[in-house]
Short mmCIF file of C-alpha atoms and ligand atoms in Angstrom, two decimals:
data_model
loop_
_atom_site.label_atom_id
_atom_site.label_comp_id
_atom_site.label_asym_id
_atom_site.label_seq_id
_atom_site.Cartn_x
_atom_site.Cartn_y
_atom_site.Cartn_z
CA MET A 42 23.48 -7.49 -23.26
CA MET A 43 21.79 -4.50 -24.84
CA ASN A 44 21.05 -1.45 -22.76
CA ARG A 45 17.57 -1.41 -21.35
CA TYR A 46 15.31 1.58 -20.82
CA ALA A 47 11.72 1.92 -19.68
CA ILE A 48 8.96 4.45 -20.17
CA VAL A 49 5.97 4.52 -17.83
CA LEU A 50 2.84 6.30 -19.02
CA ALA A 51 1.27 8.18 -16.15
CA ALA A 52 0.05 11.52 -17.49
CA GLY A 53 -3.60 10.68 -18.12
CA GLN A 54 -6.27 12.24 -16.01
CA GLY A 55 -8.21 9.07 -15.44
CA THR A 56 -11.62 10.60 -16.07
CA ARG A 57 -13.35 7.27 -15.64
CA MET A 58 -12.17 7.01 -12.03
CA LYS A 59 -14.33 10.08 -11.16
CA SER A 60 -11.83 11.08 -8.51
CA LYS A 61 -9.90 14.03 -7.15
CA LEU A 62 -6.92 11.72 -6.88
CA TYR A 63 -4.95 11.15 -10.10
CA LYS A 64 -5.59 7.72 -11.49
CA VAL A 65 -2.13 6.23 -11.22
CA LEU A 66 -1.91 7.31 -7.56
CA HIS A 67 -4.89 5.24 -6.48
CA PRO A 68 -3.43 2.62 -4.17
CA VAL A 69 -3.69 -1.11 -4.71
CA CYS A 70 -2.93 -2.95 -1.46
CA GLY A 71 -1.28 0.11 0.05
CA LYS A 72 0.83 1.28 -2.88
CA PRO A 73 -0.05 3.63 -5.75
CA MET A 74 -0.54 1.80 -9.04
CA VAL A 75 2.32 3.61 -10.74
CA GLU A 76 4.67 2.68 -7.91
CA HIS A 77 3.81 -1.01 -8.34
CA VAL A 78 4.70 -0.67 -12.03
CA VAL A 79 8.00 1.12 -11.36
CA ASP A 80 8.94 -1.40 -8.63
CA GLN A 81 8.42 -4.30 -11.02
CA ILE A 82 10.34 -2.62 -13.84
CA SER A 83 13.22 -1.90 -11.44
CA GLN A 84 13.75 -5.67 -11.10
CA LEU A 85 14.99 -5.61 -14.72
CA GLN A 86 17.63 -3.05 -13.76
CA PRO A 87 17.16 -0.69 -16.68
CA GLU A 88 19.63 2.15 -17.27
CA GLU A 89 16.83 4.64 -16.85
CA ILE A 90 13.09 4.70 -16.19
CA VAL A 91 11.33 7.76 -17.58
CA THR A 92 7.85 8.36 -16.19
CA ILE A 93 5.60 10.56 -18.29
CA VAL A 94 3.65 12.86 -16.02
CA GLY A 95 1.00 15.46 -16.64
CA HIS A 96 -1.99 15.45 -14.36
CA GLY A 97 -0.77 15.28 -10.79
CA ALA A 98 2.84 15.54 -11.97
CA GLU A 99 4.18 16.75 -8.64
CA ALA A 100 2.34 14.14 -6.61
CA VAL A 101 3.57 11.35 -8.87
CA GLN A 102 7.15 12.64 -8.59
CA THR A 103 6.88 12.84 -4.81
CA HIS A 104 5.90 9.17 -4.71
CA LEU A 105 8.52 7.86 -7.10
CA LYS A 106 11.36 10.14 -5.98
CA ASP A 107 14.69 9.07 -7.48
CA ARG A 108 13.45 5.73 -8.73
CA SER A 109 12.57 7.39 -12.01
CA THR A 110 13.30 10.46 -14.07
CA PHE A 111 10.35 12.43 -15.42
CA ALA A 112 9.14 13.99 -18.63
CA VAL A 113 6.12 16.25 -18.67
CA GLN A 114 3.30 15.82 -21.17
CA GLU A 115 1.57 19.19 -20.99
CA GLU A 116 -1.49 18.14 -22.98
CA GLN A 117 -2.76 14.59 -23.03
CA LEU A 118 -2.98 13.94 -26.75
CA GLY A 119 -2.66 10.18 -26.53
CA THR A 120 -0.27 7.39 -25.59
CA ALA A 121 2.03 7.87 -28.63
CA HIS A 122 2.33 11.58 -27.82
CA ALA A 123 3.07 10.61 -24.22
CA VAL A 124 5.95 8.33 -25.22
CA LEU A 125 7.30 11.05 -27.51
CA GLN A 126 7.90 13.23 -24.44
CA ALA A 127 10.72 10.85 -23.50
CA LYS A 128 12.56 11.73 -26.71
CA ILE A 129 14.83 14.30 -25.08
CA ALA A 130 15.88 11.76 -22.46
CA LEU A 131 16.08 8.62 -24.59
CA GLY A 132 15.68 9.55 -28.28
CA ASP A 133 19.27 8.82 -29.32
CA LYS A 134 19.93 5.74 -27.19
CA ASP A 135 20.82 2.39 -28.65
CA GLY A 136 19.00 -0.41 -26.87
CA LEU A 137 15.66 -1.88 -25.89
CA THR A 138 12.84 0.14 -24.38
CA LEU A 139 9.95 -1.22 -22.41
CA VAL A 140 6.81 0.86 -22.45
CA VAL A 141 4.34 0.16 -19.66
CA CYS A 142 1.09 1.88 -18.68
CA GLY A 143 1.00 3.28 -15.16
CA ASP A 144 -2.51 1.89 -14.69
CA THR A 145 -1.62 -1.82 -15.00
CA PRO A 146 -0.52 -2.49 -11.42
CA LEU A 147 -0.50 -6.29 -11.66
CA ILE A 148 2.19 -6.63 -14.30
CA GLN A 149 5.20 -8.55 -12.94
CA GLY A 150 8.94 -8.18 -13.46
CA HIS A 151 9.44 -11.75 -14.63
CA THR A 152 6.77 -11.33 -17.31
CA MET A 153 8.53 -8.24 -18.69
CA GLU A 154 11.80 -10.16 -18.56
CA ALA A 155 10.20 -12.94 -20.64
CA LEU A 156 8.81 -10.34 -23.05
CA MET A 157 12.30 -8.88 -23.60
CA LYS A 158 13.78 -12.33 -24.10
CA TYR A 159 11.13 -13.20 -26.68
CA HIS A 160 11.68 -9.86 -28.44
CA HIS A 161 15.38 -10.58 -28.64
CA GLU A 162 14.86 -14.11 -29.96
CA LYS A 163 12.47 -12.92 -32.64
CA ARG A 164 14.89 -10.15 -33.64
CA ALA A 165 11.86 -7.89 -33.63
CA LYS A 166 11.68 -4.09 -33.69
CA ALA A 167 8.56 -4.20 -31.55
CA THR A 168 6.97 -6.91 -29.41
CA ILE A 169 3.53 -6.51 -27.87
CA LEU A 170 2.67 -8.23 -24.61
CA THR A 171 -0.73 -9.77 -25.25
CA THR A 172 -3.16 -12.06 -23.50
CA VAL A 173 -6.50 -13.67 -24.14
CA LEU A 174 -9.52 -12.51 -22.14
CA ASP A 175 -13.05 -13.93 -21.92
CA ASN A 176 -14.28 -10.36 -22.01
CA PRO A 177 -11.90 -8.15 -24.01
CA THR A 178 -14.21 -5.10 -23.95
CA GLY A 179 -12.33 -1.82 -23.67
CA TYR A 180 -8.92 -3.14 -24.66
CA GLY A 181 -7.09 -2.77 -27.97
CA ARG A 182 -7.42 -5.97 -30.06
CA ILE A 183 -4.53 -7.82 -31.66
CA ILE A 184 -5.29 -8.32 -35.34
CA ARG A 185 -3.38 -11.18 -36.98
CA ASP A 186 -3.37 -12.28 -40.62
CA ASP A 187 -4.33 -15.76 -41.85
CA LEU A 188 -0.89 -17.06 -40.93
CA GLY A 189 -1.26 -15.73 -37.41
CA ILE A 190 1.26 -12.93 -37.91
CA VAL A 191 0.48 -9.67 -36.12
CA GLU A 192 -0.72 -6.91 -38.41
CA LYS A 193 -1.90 -4.19 -36.11
CA ILE A 194 -3.71 -3.23 -32.93
CA VAL A 195 -7.20 -1.81 -33.19
CA GLU A 196 -8.73 0.17 -30.33
CA GLN A 197 -12.18 -0.82 -29.07
CA LYS A 198 -13.72 2.40 -30.40
CA ASP A 199 -12.23 1.94 -33.87
CA ALA A 200 -12.86 -1.79 -34.17
CA SER A 201 -15.27 -3.33 -36.66
CA GLU A 202 -17.74 -5.90 -35.36
CA LYS A 203 -15.49 -8.70 -36.53
CA GLU A 204 -12.47 -7.14 -34.86
CA GLN A 205 -14.42 -6.71 -31.65
CA ARG A 206 -14.92 -10.46 -31.53
CA VAL A 207 -11.14 -10.97 -31.23
CA ASN A 208 -10.31 -11.77 -27.64
CA GLU A 209 -6.55 -11.41 -27.78
CA ILE A 210 -5.78 -7.98 -26.31
CA ASN A 211 -2.99 -5.46 -26.05
CA THR A 212 -1.92 -5.33 -22.40
CA GLY A 213 -0.37 -1.91 -22.94
CA THR A 214 3.14 -3.25 -22.31
CA TYR A 215 5.60 -3.38 -25.21
CA CYS A 216 9.25 -3.90 -25.93
CA PHE A 217 10.76 -1.75 -28.67
CA ASP A 218 14.02 -1.22 -30.39
CA ASN A 219 14.53 2.26 -28.99
CA LEU A 220 15.66 4.05 -32.17
CA ALA A 221 12.93 2.40 -34.27
CA LEU A 222 10.35 3.46 -31.67
CA PHE A 223 11.19 7.15 -31.75
CA GLU A 224 11.42 7.18 -35.51
CA ALA A 225 8.00 5.55 -35.88
CA LEU A 226 6.39 7.81 -33.28
CA GLU A 227 6.91 10.83 -35.54
CA LYS A 228 4.67 9.16 -38.11
CA VAL A 229 1.67 8.47 -35.87
CA SER A 230 -1.44 10.44 -36.80
CA ASN A 231 -4.56 11.16 -34.78
CA GLU A 232 -7.11 10.20 -37.38
CA ASN A 233 -9.21 7.84 -35.31
CA ALA A 234 -12.38 7.67 -33.25
CA GLN A 235 -10.82 9.45 -30.29
CA GLY A 236 -8.68 11.98 -32.18
CA GLU A 237 -5.66 10.78 -30.20
CA TYR A 238 -2.13 9.76 -31.11
CA TYR A 239 -2.24 6.04 -30.37
CA LEU A 240 0.96 4.26 -29.38
CA PRO A 241 -0.41 0.97 -30.79
CA ASP A 242 -0.30 2.56 -34.26
CA VAL A 243 3.49 2.24 -34.12
CA ILE A 244 2.98 -1.47 -34.73
CA LYS A 245 1.30 -0.93 -38.09
CA ILE A 246 3.85 1.74 -39.05
CA LEU A 247 6.77 -0.62 -38.40
CA LYS A 248 4.93 -3.44 -40.15
CA ASP A 249 4.39 -1.29 -43.25
CA GLU A 250 8.13 -0.67 -43.28
CA ASP A 251 8.70 -4.44 -43.35
CA GLU A 252 10.15 -4.51 -39.89
CA VAL A 253 9.62 -7.57 -37.70
CA VAL A 254 6.83 -7.14 -35.19
CA ALA A 255 6.09 -9.86 -32.65
CA ALA A 256 3.51 -10.59 -30.00
CA TYR A 257 4.30 -12.42 -26.78
CA ARG A 258 1.16 -13.97 -25.34
CA MET A 259 1.37 -14.34 -21.59
CA GLU A 260 -0.32 -17.15 -19.73
CA ASN A 261 -1.49 -15.27 -16.70
CA ALA A 262 -4.24 -13.00 -18.02
CA LYS A 263 -4.73 -11.56 -14.56
CA GLU A 264 -1.56 -9.50 -14.91
CA SER A 265 -3.06 -7.55 -17.78
CA LEU A 266 -5.80 -5.75 -15.91
CA GLY A 267 -5.84 -2.06 -16.80
CA VAL A 268 -7.52 0.02 -14.12
CA ASN A 269 -9.72 2.63 -15.74
CA ASP A 270 -12.51 2.79 -13.14
CA ARG A 271 -13.28 1.81 -9.56
CA VAL A 272 -14.75 -1.54 -10.57
CA ALA A 273 -11.41 -2.54 -12.07
CA LEU A 274 -9.64 -1.03 -9.05
CA ALA A 275 -11.51 -3.42 -6.75
CA GLU A 276 -10.72 -6.30 -9.09
CA ALA A 277 -7.02 -5.37 -9.06
CA GLN A 278 -7.03 -5.20 -5.26
CA GLU A 279 -8.55 -8.65 -5.06
CA ILE A 280 -5.98 -10.19 -7.38
CA MET A 281 -3.09 -8.41 -5.65
CA ARG A 282 -4.42 -9.40 -2.23
CA HIS A 283 -4.57 -13.01 -3.29
CA ARG A 284 -0.99 -12.81 -4.56
CA ILE A 285 0.29 -11.22 -1.33
CA ASN A 286 -1.58 -13.64 0.92
CA GLU A 287 -0.36 -16.63 -1.02
CA LYS A 288 3.25 -15.43 -0.66
CA HIS A 289 2.89 -15.20 3.13
CA MET A 290 1.24 -18.61 3.41
CA ARG A 291 4.03 -20.17 1.35
CA ASN A 292 6.50 -18.49 3.71
CA GLY A 293 4.94 -20.18 6.74
CA VAL A 294 2.28 -17.77 7.93
CA THR A 295 -1.17 -19.13 8.74
CA LEU A 296 -4.05 -17.08 7.36
CA ILE A 297 -7.27 -18.45 8.79
CA ASP A 298 -9.40 -16.85 6.06
CA PRO A 299 -7.25 -15.43 3.27
CA ALA A 300 -10.22 -14.01 1.39
CA ASN A 301 -10.86 -11.68 4.32
CA THR A 302 -7.30 -10.74 5.25
CA TYR A 303 -5.97 -7.41 4.01
CA ILE A 304 -2.20 -7.20 3.89
CA ASP A 305 -0.33 -4.41 2.11
CA VAL A 306 2.38 -5.29 -0.33
CA ASP A 307 5.41 -4.24 1.76
CA VAL A 308 4.38 -5.96 4.99
CA GLU A 309 6.75 -8.58 6.47
CA ILE A 310 5.47 -11.46 8.61
CA GLY A 311 7.50 -14.11 10.46
CA GLN A 312 7.00 -17.87 10.47
CA ASP A 313 4.23 -19.56 12.43
CA THR A 314 2.42 -16.31 12.97
CA ILE A 315 -1.35 -16.71 12.78
CA ILE A 316 -3.51 -14.03 11.23
CA GLY A 317 -7.24 -14.29 11.85
CA PRO A 318 -10.11 -13.14 9.63
CA ASN A 319 -10.79 -9.43 9.10
CA VAL A 320 -7.31 -8.33 10.07
CA SER A 321 -5.82 -5.40 8.11
CA ILE A 322 -2.05 -4.92 8.02
CA HIS A 323 -0.82 -1.77 6.35
CA GLY A 324 2.24 0.22 5.38
CA LYS A 325 5.66 -1.02 6.38
CA THR A 326 4.45 -3.22 9.23
CA VAL A 327 6.87 -5.93 10.34
CA ILE A 328 5.58 -8.84 12.45
CA GLY A 329 7.91 -11.37 14.07
CA ASP A 330 7.54 -15.14 14.44
CA ASP A 331 4.81 -16.91 16.43
CA CYS A 332 2.50 -13.93 16.81
CA GLU A 333 -1.30 -14.11 16.84
CA ILE A 334 -3.20 -11.23 15.31
CA THR A 335 -6.93 -11.79 15.60
CA GLY A 336 -10.27 -10.05 15.78
CA ALA A 337 -10.76 -7.01 13.55
CA SER A 338 -7.25 -5.77 14.34
CA LEU A 339 -5.54 -3.08 12.29
CA LEU A 340 -1.78 -2.64 12.19
CA ASP A 341 -0.31 0.33 10.32
CA ASN A 342 3.46 0.82 10.27
CA ALA A 343 3.72 -1.28 13.39
CA ILE A 344 6.87 -3.19 14.34
CA LEU A 345 6.03 -6.30 16.37
CA GLY A 346 8.51 -8.66 18.04
CA GLU A 347 7.92 -12.38 18.54
CA ARG A 348 5.00 -14.10 20.27
CA VAL A 349 2.95 -10.91 20.34
CA LYS A 350 -0.80 -11.35 20.72
CA VAL A 351 -3.07 -8.64 19.37
CA ARG A 352 -6.83 -9.05 19.62
CA HIS A 353 -9.39 -6.61 18.22
CA SER A 354 -6.95 -3.72 18.50
CA SER A 355 -5.35 -0.98 16.40
CA ILE A 356 -1.65 -0.14 16.37
CA TYR A 357 -0.26 2.81 14.39
CA ASP A 358 3.38 3.85 13.90
CA SER A 359 4.47 2.05 17.04
CA LYS A 360 6.87 -0.59 18.30
CA VAL A 361 5.83 -3.61 20.34
CA GLY A 362 8.38 -5.97 21.93
CA ASP A 363 8.38 -9.76 22.35
CA ASP A 364 5.65 -11.50 24.36
CA VAL A 365 3.39 -8.47 24.58
CA GLN A 366 -0.37 -8.84 24.74
CA VAL A 367 -2.66 -6.14 23.40
CA GLY A 368 -6.43 -6.03 23.58
CA PRO A 369 -9.17 -6.71 23.06
CA TYR A 370 -10.24 -3.21 22.01
CA SER A 371 -7.12 -1.19 22.61
CA HIS A 372 -5.60 1.58 20.55
CA LEU A 373 -1.86 2.19 20.32
CA ARG A 374 -1.41 5.55 18.66
CA PRO A 375 1.79 6.84 17.03
CA GLU A 376 5.09 6.71 18.89
CA SER A 377 4.06 4.13 21.42
CA GLU A 378 7.00 1.94 22.39
CA ILE A 379 5.95 -1.12 24.29
CA SER A 380 8.75 -3.25 25.78
CA GLU A 381 8.77 -7.03 26.04
CA GLY A 382 6.37 -8.81 28.34
CA VAL A 383 4.01 -5.87 28.73
CA LYS A 384 0.31 -6.54 29.11
CA ILE A 385 -2.03 -4.03 27.58
CA GLY A 386 -5.55 -5.21 28.19
CA ASN A 387 -8.91 -3.90 27.06
CA PHE A 388 -9.92 -0.33 26.29
CA VAL A 389 -6.43 1.08 26.70
CA GLU A 390 -5.14 4.01 24.65
CA THR A 391 -1.51 5.02 24.42
CA LYS A 392 0.13 7.85 22.49
CA LYS A 393 3.79 8.88 22.55
CA ALA A 394 4.23 6.50 25.44
CA THR A 395 7.13 4.25 26.33
CA ILE A 396 6.27 1.35 28.58
CA GLY A 397 9.05 -0.61 30.29
CA LYS A 398 9.46 -4.39 30.49
CA ASN A 399 6.75 -6.49 32.13
CA SER A 400 4.56 -3.55 33.09
CA LYS A 401 0.81 -4.07 33.16
CA ILE A 402 -1.78 -1.58 32.03
CA PRO A 403 -4.77 -3.86 31.82
CA HIS A 404 -8.10 -2.01 31.84
CA PHE A 405 -9.59 1.32 30.70
CA ILE A 406 -6.44 3.42 30.74
CA TYR A 407 -5.13 6.43 28.83
CA MET A 408 -1.37 7.00 28.75
CA GLY A 409 -0.37 9.88 26.47
CA ASP A 410 3.03 11.62 26.56
CA ALA A 411 4.13 9.16 29.21
CA GLU A 412 7.35 7.40 30.14
CA ILE A 413 6.63 4.33 32.22
CA GLY A 414 9.33 2.16 33.82
CA GLU A 415 9.59 -1.60 34.29
CA ASN A 416 7.28 -3.81 36.39
CA VAL A 417 4.76 -1.04 36.83
CA ASN A 418 1.12 -1.83 37.49
CA ILE A 419 -1.38 0.78 36.49
CA GLY A 420 -4.84 0.24 37.91
CA CYS A 421 -8.09 0.25 36.03
CA GLY A 422 -9.37 3.63 34.87
CA SER A 423 -6.13 5.58 35.38
CA ILE A 424 -5.23 8.50 33.21
CA ALA A 425 -2.14 10.48 32.30
CA VAL A 426 -3.73 13.94 32.26
CA ASN A 427 -1.49 15.29 29.50
CA TYR A 428 -3.42 18.24 28.09
CA ASP A 429 -4.56 21.44 29.73
CA GLY A 430 -6.45 22.68 26.71
CA LYS A 431 -3.39 24.43 25.32
CA ASN A 432 -0.23 22.46 26.00
CA LYS A 433 0.80 18.85 26.29
CA ALA A 434 2.87 17.77 29.30
CA LYS A 435 4.70 14.63 30.28
CA THR A 436 4.07 11.99 32.93
CA ILE A 437 7.12 10.06 34.11
CA ILE A 438 6.67 6.89 36.13
CA GLY A 439 9.70 5.03 37.55
CA ASP A 440 10.22 1.27 37.97
CA ASP A 441 8.14 -0.99 40.25
CA VAL A 442 5.45 1.64 40.76
CA PHE A 443 1.88 0.76 41.69
CA ILE A 444 -0.81 3.15 40.53
CA GLY A 445 -4.17 2.43 42.18
CA CYS A 446 -7.38 2.35 40.21
CA ASN A 447 -8.94 5.50 38.86
CA SER A 448 -5.96 7.75 39.46
CA ASN A 449 -5.41 11.00 37.58
CA LEU A 450 -1.75 11.82 37.06
CA VAL A 451 -1.82 15.53 36.19
CA ALA A 452 1.21 16.24 34.00
CA PRO A 453 3.88 17.42 34.23
CA VAL A 454 4.40 14.98 37.04
CA LYS A 455 6.97 12.43 38.13
CA ILE A 456 6.34 9.30 40.20
CA GLY A 457 9.57 7.91 41.70
CA ASP A 458 10.63 4.24 41.68
CA LYS A 459 8.70 1.88 43.97
CA ALA A 460 6.16 4.59 44.80
CA PHE A 461 2.52 3.79 45.45
CA VAL A 462 -0.46 5.90 44.43
CA ALA A 463 -3.65 5.17 46.32
CA ALA A 464 -6.76 4.42 44.30
CA GLY A 465 -8.85 7.41 43.32
CA SER A 466 -6.03 9.94 43.80
CA THR A 467 -5.53 13.02 41.70
CA ILE A 468 -1.78 13.53 41.68
CA THR A 469 -0.60 17.06 40.94
CA LYS A 470 2.79 16.99 42.67
CA ASP A 471 5.78 14.72 42.13
CA VAL A 472 5.82 11.60 44.28
CA PRO A 473 9.25 10.70 45.74
CA GLU A 474 10.76 7.24 45.44
CA GLY A 475 9.11 4.67 47.70
CA ALA A 476 6.40 7.06 48.95
CA LEU A 477 2.65 6.50 49.16
CA ALA A 478 0.66 9.32 47.62
CA ILE A 479 -2.96 9.59 48.57
CA SER A 480 -5.09 12.47 47.46
CA ARG A 481 -8.78 11.99 47.89
CA VAL A 482 -11.55 13.26 50.13
CA LYS A 483 -11.67 11.37 53.40
CA GLN A 484 -14.68 9.12 53.73
CA GLU A 485 -17.31 10.01 56.29
CA ASN A 486 -20.04 7.53 57.32
CA LYS A 487 -23.29 9.06 58.63
CA GLU A 488 -24.92 6.34 60.73
CA GLY A 489 -28.58 5.68 60.04
CA TYR A 490 -28.78 8.31 57.26
CA ALA A 491 -30.02 5.91 54.62
CA LYS A 492 -32.92 4.90 56.75
CA ARG A 493 -33.89 8.55 57.31
CA LEU A 494 -33.97 9.15 53.54
CA ASN A 495 -36.58 6.45 53.13
CA PHE A 496 -38.97 8.52 55.25
CA GLY A 497 -42.43 7.13 55.77
CA LYS A 498 -41.32 3.54 55.25
C1 UD1 B 559 -4.56 1.55 -23.73
C2 UD1 B 559 -4.22 1.06 -25.16
C3 UD1 B 559 -4.99 -0.22 -25.42
C4 UD1 B 559 -4.64 -1.26 -24.37
C5 UD1 B 559 -4.87 -0.72 -22.95
C6 UD1 B 559 -4.29 -1.67 -21.92
C7 UD1 B 559 -3.82 3.08 -26.46
C8 UD1 B 559 -4.35 4.02 -27.46
N1 UD1 B 559 -4.62 2.08 -26.10
O1 UD1 B 559 -5.94 1.87 -23.71
O2 UD1 B 559 -4.65 -0.72 -26.70
O3 UD1 B 559 -5.44 -2.42 -24.57
O4 UD1 B 559 -4.20 0.56 -22.78
O5 UD1 B 559 -4.62 -1.29 -20.61
O6 UD1 B 559 -2.67 3.20 -26.09
N2 UD1 B 559 -1.61 8.31 -20.88
C9 UD1 B 559 -0.72 9.37 -20.91
N3 UD1 B 559 -0.94 10.37 -21.79
C10 UD1 B 559 -1.98 10.40 -22.65
C11 UD1 B 559 -2.90 9.32 -22.61
C12 UD1 B 559 -2.69 8.30 -21.71
O7 UD1 B 559 0.27 9.39 -20.17
O8 UD1 B 559 -2.09 11.36 -23.42
C13 UD1 B 559 -1.37 7.22 -19.92
C14 UD1 B 559 -2.47 7.04 -18.91
O9 UD1 B 559 -2.17 7.76 -17.70
C15 UD1 B 559 -2.48 5.54 -18.66
C16 UD1 B 559 -1.91 4.95 -19.96
O10 UD1 B 559 -1.31 6.02 -20.65
O11 UD1 B 559 -1.64 5.17 -17.59
C17 UD1 B 559 -2.99 4.31 -20.82
O12 UD1 B 559 -3.98 5.29 -21.13
P1 UD1 B 559 -5.52 4.93 -21.08
O13 UD1 B 559 -6.27 6.14 -21.46
O14 UD1 B 559 -5.86 4.26 -19.82
O15 UD1 B 559 -5.59 3.89 -22.30
P2 UD1 B 559 -6.65 2.73 -22.51
O16 UD1 B 559 -7.89 3.30 -23.07
O17 UD1 B 559 -6.77 1.91 -21.30
CA1 CA B 560 -6.01 2.06 -19.26
#
């Protein structure tokens, strides 16, 4: 097999996005567009992927890390000029080079594989990945002669009226014979409507030199979407979302209303898990089998065991064991580690909190910077008082502890195993194992006082 290389174009500013964020870094279902492209290309196992960066170079490099090498295009003079920046890295290599735009996040590995196969079969020097669109506006058009053989690509802004009626478009993905590509690039001029060096002009240049140029028309037009503005970004999200949701459903996950379920591309979900409408699942979240995630829940980098039930709740950067219940309306903030069988009810907030097996923290509770043992019951309205306005301190609760309702545990404080805190207590000193701590004003009853207040009646 011939050596394979890839060039990803990601130096453009993306003016039409009207954004502070560089175009190719806009996420589609949780992942920057350019990362989607590089991930798909990686499936073809090329020798090297060179990403052309300019605007936002550092940010793009931070995202792609060692999955790509980089070439800088100082000035954005057009797509041909962009590809030329890879000359130092690839100029003298023998093999096939894929060129893909960083703003086409829906392109798939198997389509590029098919493109390369077709290119090889046709013994072509260049093969364009094309598709047919109902509305081709904005894309370069594929111009064929009377025999249907590709002649050239004409950009929207340079196209005659007749050419504009052509609805076969250039997807911006190509396969080239590498040496022929770099040779032809030197001959591209910028005499066109935009004064740019167009990569598509390489097609005409090769054609004029009697080289074989082919076009591989892909079936799935949806993969071709080039994201130039926020309207297309939303369209890309919708298509990607559909693709992701379908994959999970085929893997045995029930989505009650897939059109309103928002799952990022790297999320993993186990069999027989049910996801209700309006749920958002982000980042590297992993959900086990037989879970139920319902209400407007949001999971972000959450690791859930099996049979976990989450209702109307948010979980960020946290771990939740088997058979845990969360919600409705609770908030697990980063570094919460919830062991199996725990019940977290409504209006509970945790942060940097570990909660041992089978403990219950059911109603209106805040546990921040807390270490809670097994079989603990924390009463309604209790708080780990972790912040004095300057520093954070830790609350440690042993096993089998009972914390009465509305208790304040002023950290740093330690409650020993099997201890009991009476309702309404403000605990400022450690409580020894097995002790009862009670810290509240003694009740006084003033007989007949209520009647006296209603004077006159
Ligand atoms: C380009 C193609 C068009 C095709 C369409 C598919 C050209 C001239 N036109 O048009 O035929 O139908 O893609 O989506 O190639 N870039 C650079 N450096 C530059 C200019 C652009 O790296 O100097 C990058 C951009 O970041 C982007 C990609 O190249 O990722 C495409 O550029 P863009 O300006 O979006 O081209 P289109 O007008 O969409
Ligand atoms: Ca584009």
